[in-house]
């Protein structure tokens, strides 16, 4: 079974509008962390935002926020006021406490295209 | 720029050969991680080193090996290369030993092409 599911292979958004990228996860661990990374066409992976399973508030980092719904096991990334430079692949990832070390489990990614 | 450096940026080699990928972590980071990104498998965790010791192992083939040196740089050795080993290999680093809040910062990757 997939541990991280990103159901939107590709999405389009108009510049300056907000967009939500979906991520659902599957774990029986009570303690876990959720991460979002951005991969532009140049290839590097850029850390965007982190949410811990025990965090009561949704994480925010500038124009990025994470809509964390623990009961539904979802951790959707919201990008406000999209910019052309936001066009990239976006990956959701999870780390489970029961795994020794920092192994990240990644979803398949969502390709976001921002239209002018 | 994450502060993680990887060399070389591109590598083209033939089946059966052996290559070494190199990674320097961010200043102050003690953990180094290796990931493989391919079209069919996506992003897969290979191995983690923390302060010179192996900390966690993922889906790393027996033909692959890694180590972390006293200056904390790491090398990933890939031997008896096959066409299916063609992928983007990322190194990441973090301050700690991989706790839940220990954010990993990725290098630019090494694109390996096996012909």
Short mmCIF file of C-alpha atoms in Angstrom, two decimals:
data_model
loop_
_atom_site.label_atom_id
_atom_site.label_comp_id
_atom_site.label_asym_id
_atom_site.label_seq_id
_atom_site.Cartn_x
_atom_site.Cartn_y
_atom_site.Cartn_z
CA UNK A 1 0.00 0.00 0.00
CA UNK A 2 1.15 3.51 -0.76
CA UNK A 3 2.28 5.36 2.32
CA UNK A 4 2.02 8.77 0.63
CA UNK A 5 -0.57 9.43 -2.05
CA UNK A 6 -0.65 12.49 -4.24
CA UNK A 7 -3.66 12.06 -6.48
CA UNK A 8 -3.08 15.03 -8.78
CA UNK A 9 -0.35 14.23 -11.31
CA UNK A 10 -0.68 17.70 -12.82
CA UNK A 11 -2.43 20.95 -12.01
CA UNK A 12 -2.83 24.39 -13.54
CA UNK A 13 -3.38 27.63 -11.66
CA UNK A 14 -3.70 31.23 -12.77
CA UNK A 15 -1.02 33.61 -11.56
CA UNK A 16 -1.96 35.39 -8.30
CA UNK A 17 -4.57 32.77 -7.40
CA UNK A 18 -4.30 30.25 -4.57
CA UNK A 19 -3.87 26.53 -5.20
CA UNK A 20 -4.13 23.43 -3.02
CA UNK A 21 -2.00 20.35 -3.64
CA UNK A 22 -3.39 17.20 -2.07
CA UNK A 23 -1.49 14.68 0.04
CA UNK A 24 -2.84 11.77 2.03
CA UNK A 25 -0.72 9.45 4.11
CA UNK A 26 -0.97 6.07 5.72
CA UNK A 27 0.74 5.20 8.98
CA UNK A 28 -0.06 3.39 12.21
CA UNK A 29 2.64 5.37 13.99
CA UNK A 30 1.40 7.98 16.47
CA UNK A 31 4.42 10.21 15.97
CA UNK A 32 5.39 11.30 12.51
CA UNK A 33 6.44 14.33 10.52
CA UNK A 34 5.17 15.56 7.19
CA UNK A 35 7.25 17.57 4.72
CA UNK A 36 6.72 19.29 1.41
CA UNK A 37 9.49 19.78 -1.12
CA UNK A 38 9.58 21.66 -4.42
CA UNK A 39 11.55 20.42 -7.41
CA UNK A 40 11.89 22.99 -10.23
CA UNK A 41 12.88 21.92 -13.71
CA UNK A 42 16.53 22.51 -12.77
CA UNK A 43 16.26 19.42 -10.58
CA UNK A 44 17.16 20.45 -7.05
CA UNK A 45 14.85 19.62 -4.13
CA UNK A 46 13.86 22.62 -2.03
CA UNK A 47 12.37 22.23 1.45
CA UNK A 48 9.15 24.21 1.87
CA UNK A 49 7.32 23.35 5.07
CA UNK A 50 7.07 20.88 7.96
CA UNK A 51 4.17 19.66 10.11
CA UNK A 52 4.52 17.42 13.13
CA UNK A 53 1.79 14.96 14.03
CA UNK A 54 1.35 16.55 17.46
CA UNK A 55 1.34 20.14 16.22
CA UNK A 56 -2.05 21.67 16.95
CA UNK A 57 -1.61 24.61 14.61
CA UNK A 58 -1.28 24.32 10.85
CA UNK A 59 2.24 25.17 9.73
CA UNK A 60 2.85 28.31 7.68
CA UNK A 61 5.94 29.59 5.89
CA UNK A 62 5.38 32.77 3.92
CA UNK A 63 3.01 31.98 1.04
CA UNK A 64 2.97 28.29 1.95
CA UNK A 65 0.62 26.79 4.49
CA UNK A 66 -0.22 23.22 5.35
CA UNK A 67 -3.84 22.20 5.83
CA UNK A 68 -3.35 19.34 8.31
CA UNK A 69 -6.35 17.12 9.01
CA UNK A 70 -5.09 14.35 11.24
CA UNK A 71 -8.29 12.31 11.42
CA UNK A 72 -8.47 12.25 7.64
CA UNK A 73 -4.71 11.66 7.34
CA UNK A 74 -4.29 14.51 4.93
CA UNK A 75 -1.62 17.20 4.72
CA UNK A 76 -2.48 19.45 1.82
CA UNK A 77 -0.14 22.23 0.72
CA UNK A 78 -1.74 25.60 0.04
CA UNK A 79 0.17 28.14 -2.02
CA UNK A 80 -1.33 31.61 -1.89
CA UNK A 81 -0.90 34.25 -4.60
CA UNK A 82 0.78 31.90 -7.10
CA UNK A 83 3.78 33.19 -9.01
CA UNK A 84 5.28 32.02 -12.28
CA UNK A 85 8.28 30.76 -10.34
CA UNK A 86 6.03 28.34 -8.45
CA UNK A 87 5.82 26.15 -11.56
CA UNK A 88 7.53 22.93 -10.46
CA UNK A 89 7.01 19.40 -9.14
CA UNK A 90 5.85 19.26 -5.52
CA UNK A 91 6.49 16.27 -3.32
CA UNK A 92 4.86 15.34 -0.05
CA UNK A 93 6.97 13.20 2.29
CA UNK A 94 6.61 11.52 5.67
CA UNK A 95 8.96 10.41 8.36
CA UNK A 96 7.75 7.86 10.94
CA UNK A 97 9.23 7.74 14.43
CA UNK A 98 9.32 3.94 14.44
CA UNK A 99 11.84 4.00 11.62
CA UNK A 100 15.33 4.36 12.99
CA UNK A 101 16.96 7.33 11.40
CA UNK A 102 15.53 9.95 9.12
CA UNK A 103 14.18 7.97 6.19
CA UNK A 104 11.74 10.09 4.19
CA UNK A 105 8.96 8.35 2.26
CA UNK A 106 7.92 10.39 -0.77
CA UNK A 107 4.76 10.54 -2.83
CA UNK A 108 4.81 10.49 -6.61
CA UNK A 109 4.55 14.25 -6.87
CA UNK A 110 2.25 16.84 -8.42
CA UNK A 111 3.37 18.97 -11.33
CA UNK A 112 2.11 22.51 -10.90
CA UNK A 113 1.97 24.92 -13.83
CA UNK A 114 1.26 28.59 -13.17
CA UNK A 115 -0.31 30.44 -16.11
CA UNK A 116 0.29 34.17 -16.66
CA UNK B 1 21.43 27.19 -2.60
CA UNK B 2 20.98 24.63 0.20
CA UNK B 3 24.68 24.51 1.11
CA UNK B 4 24.92 20.81 0.20
CA UNK B 5 27.33 20.16 -2.66
CA UNK B 6 27.45 17.15 -4.94
CA UNK B 7 29.94 16.18 -7.60
CA UNK B 8 29.87 15.44 -10.40
CA UNK B 9 26.72 17.05 -11.72
CA UNK B 10 26.48 14.62 -14.62
CA UNK B 11 28.03 11.21 -15.15
CA UNK B 12 27.79 9.03 -18.25
CA UNK B 13 29.22 5.55 -18.10
CA UNK B 14 28.79 2.04 -19.50
CA UNK B 15 27.20 -1.07 -18.10
CA UNK B 16 29.45 -3.05 -15.80
CA UNK B 17 31.44 -0.01 -14.71
CA UNK B 18 31.90 1.46 -11.24
CA UNK B 19 31.38 5.10 -10.26
CA UNK B 20 31.71 7.20 -7.13
CA UNK B 21 29.39 10.06 -6.25
CA UNK B 22 30.56 12.61 -3.71
CA UNK B 23 28.62 14.78 -1.28
CA UNK B 24 29.61 17.52 1.16
CA UNK B 25 26.97 18.36 3.76
CA UNK B 26 26.03 21.80 5.00
CA UNK B 27 28.39 23.22 7.56
CA UNK B 28 27.45 21.85 10.99
CA UNK B 29 25.29 18.99 9.70
CA UNK B 30 26.18 15.55 11.00
CA UNK B 31 23.82 13.37 8.97
CA UNK B 32 24.10 12.57 5.30
CA UNK B 33 21.37 10.79 3.35
CA UNK B 34 21.35 9.30 -0.14
CA UNK B 35 18.25 9.07 -2.30
CA UNK B 36 17.65 7.77 -5.81
CA UNK B 37 15.06 9.38 -8.10
CA UNK B 38 13.98 7.42 -11.16
CA UNK B 39 10.93 7.59 -13.40
CA UNK B 40 9.61 4.17 -12.42
CA UNK B 41 10.49 4.10 -8.70
CA UNK B 42 10.16 7.77 -7.79
CA UNK B 43 12.25 9.05 -4.88
CA UNK B 44 13.67 6.21 -2.83
CA UNK B 45 15.74 6.39 0.35
CA UNK B 46 19.00 4.48 0.10
CA UNK B 47 21.05 5.03 3.24
CA UNK B 48 21.84 7.46 6.07
CA UNK B 49 25.08 8.12 7.91
CA UNK B 50 25.32 10.04 11.15
CA UNK B 51 28.69 11.28 12.33
CA UNK B 52 30.53 8.58 10.44
CA UNK B 53 28.31 5.66 11.39
CA UNK B 54 25.59 4.00 9.35
CA UNK B 55 22.27 5.04 10.92
CA UNK B 56 19.58 3.66 8.63
CA UNK B 57 19.39 1.58 5.51
CA UNK B 58 16.71 1.58 2.84
CA UNK B 59 16.35 -0.03 -0.55
CA UNK B 60 20.04 -0.01 -1.34
CA UNK B 61 21.31 -2.71 -3.65
CA UNK B 62 24.25 -4.90 -2.64
CA UNK B 63 26.15 -3.46 -5.63
CA UNK B 64 25.93 -0.05 -3.96
CA UNK B 65 27.87 1.04 -0.92
CA UNK B 66 28.44 4.28 0.92
CA UNK B 67 30.57 5.74 3.62
CA UNK B 68 30.96 8.96 5.57
CA UNK B 69 34.45 10.21 6.27
CA UNK B 70 35.83 11.98 9.38
CA UNK B 71 35.37 15.37 7.69
CA UNK B 72 31.70 14.33 7.24
CA UNK B 73 31.69 14.23 3.47
CA UNK B 74 30.16 11.11 2.01
CA UNK B 75 30.66 8.95 -1.05
CA UNK B 76 28.21 6.61 -2.75
CA UNK B 77 29.85 3.84 -4.76
CA UNK B 78 27.86 2.14 -7.48
CA UNK B 79 29.39 -0.94 -9.10
CA UNK B 80 28.50 -3.44 -11.85
CA UNK B 81 26.25 -0.77 -13.25
CA UNK B 82 23.10 -1.72 -15.13
CA UNK B 83 20.89 0.31 -17.43
CA UNK B 84 18.29 0.48 -14.67
CA UNK B 85 20.69 2.33 -12.39
CA UNK B 86 20.31 5.43 -14.55
CA UNK B 87 18.74 7.99 -12.23
CA UNK B 88 19.19 11.23 -10.35
CA UNK B 89 21.05 10.60 -7.11
CA UNK B 90 20.51 13.09 -4.32
CA UNK B 91 22.47 13.67 -1.21
CA UNK B 92 20.78 15.46 1.70
CA UNK B 93 22.07 16.55 5.07
CA UNK B 94 20.61 17.44 8.45
CA UNK B 95 21.85 18.67 11.78
CA UNK B 96 20.73 15.74 13.89
CA UNK B 97 20.41 12.00 13.57
CA UNK B 98 17.08 11.99 11.80
CA UNK B 99 14.53 12.90 14.45
CA UNK B 100 11.04 13.89 13.43
CA UNK B 101 11.81 17.61 13.20
CA UNK B 102 15.26 17.16 11.68
CA UNK B 103 14.83 18.81 8.28
CA UNK B 104 16.82 17.43 5.40
CA UNK B 105 18.36 19.84 2.90
CA UNK B 106 19.09 18.42 -0.51
CA UNK B 107 22.00 18.92 -2.83
CA UNK B 108 21.57 19.58 -6.56
CA UNK B 109 21.90 15.89 -7.44
CA UNK B 110 24.12 13.82 -9.72
CA UNK B 111 22.49 12.68 -12.95
CA UNK B 112 23.84 9.20 -13.77
CA UNK B 113 23.34 7.78 -17.24
CA UNK B 114 24.35 4.18 -17.87
CA UNK B 115 24.67 3.29 -21.57
#
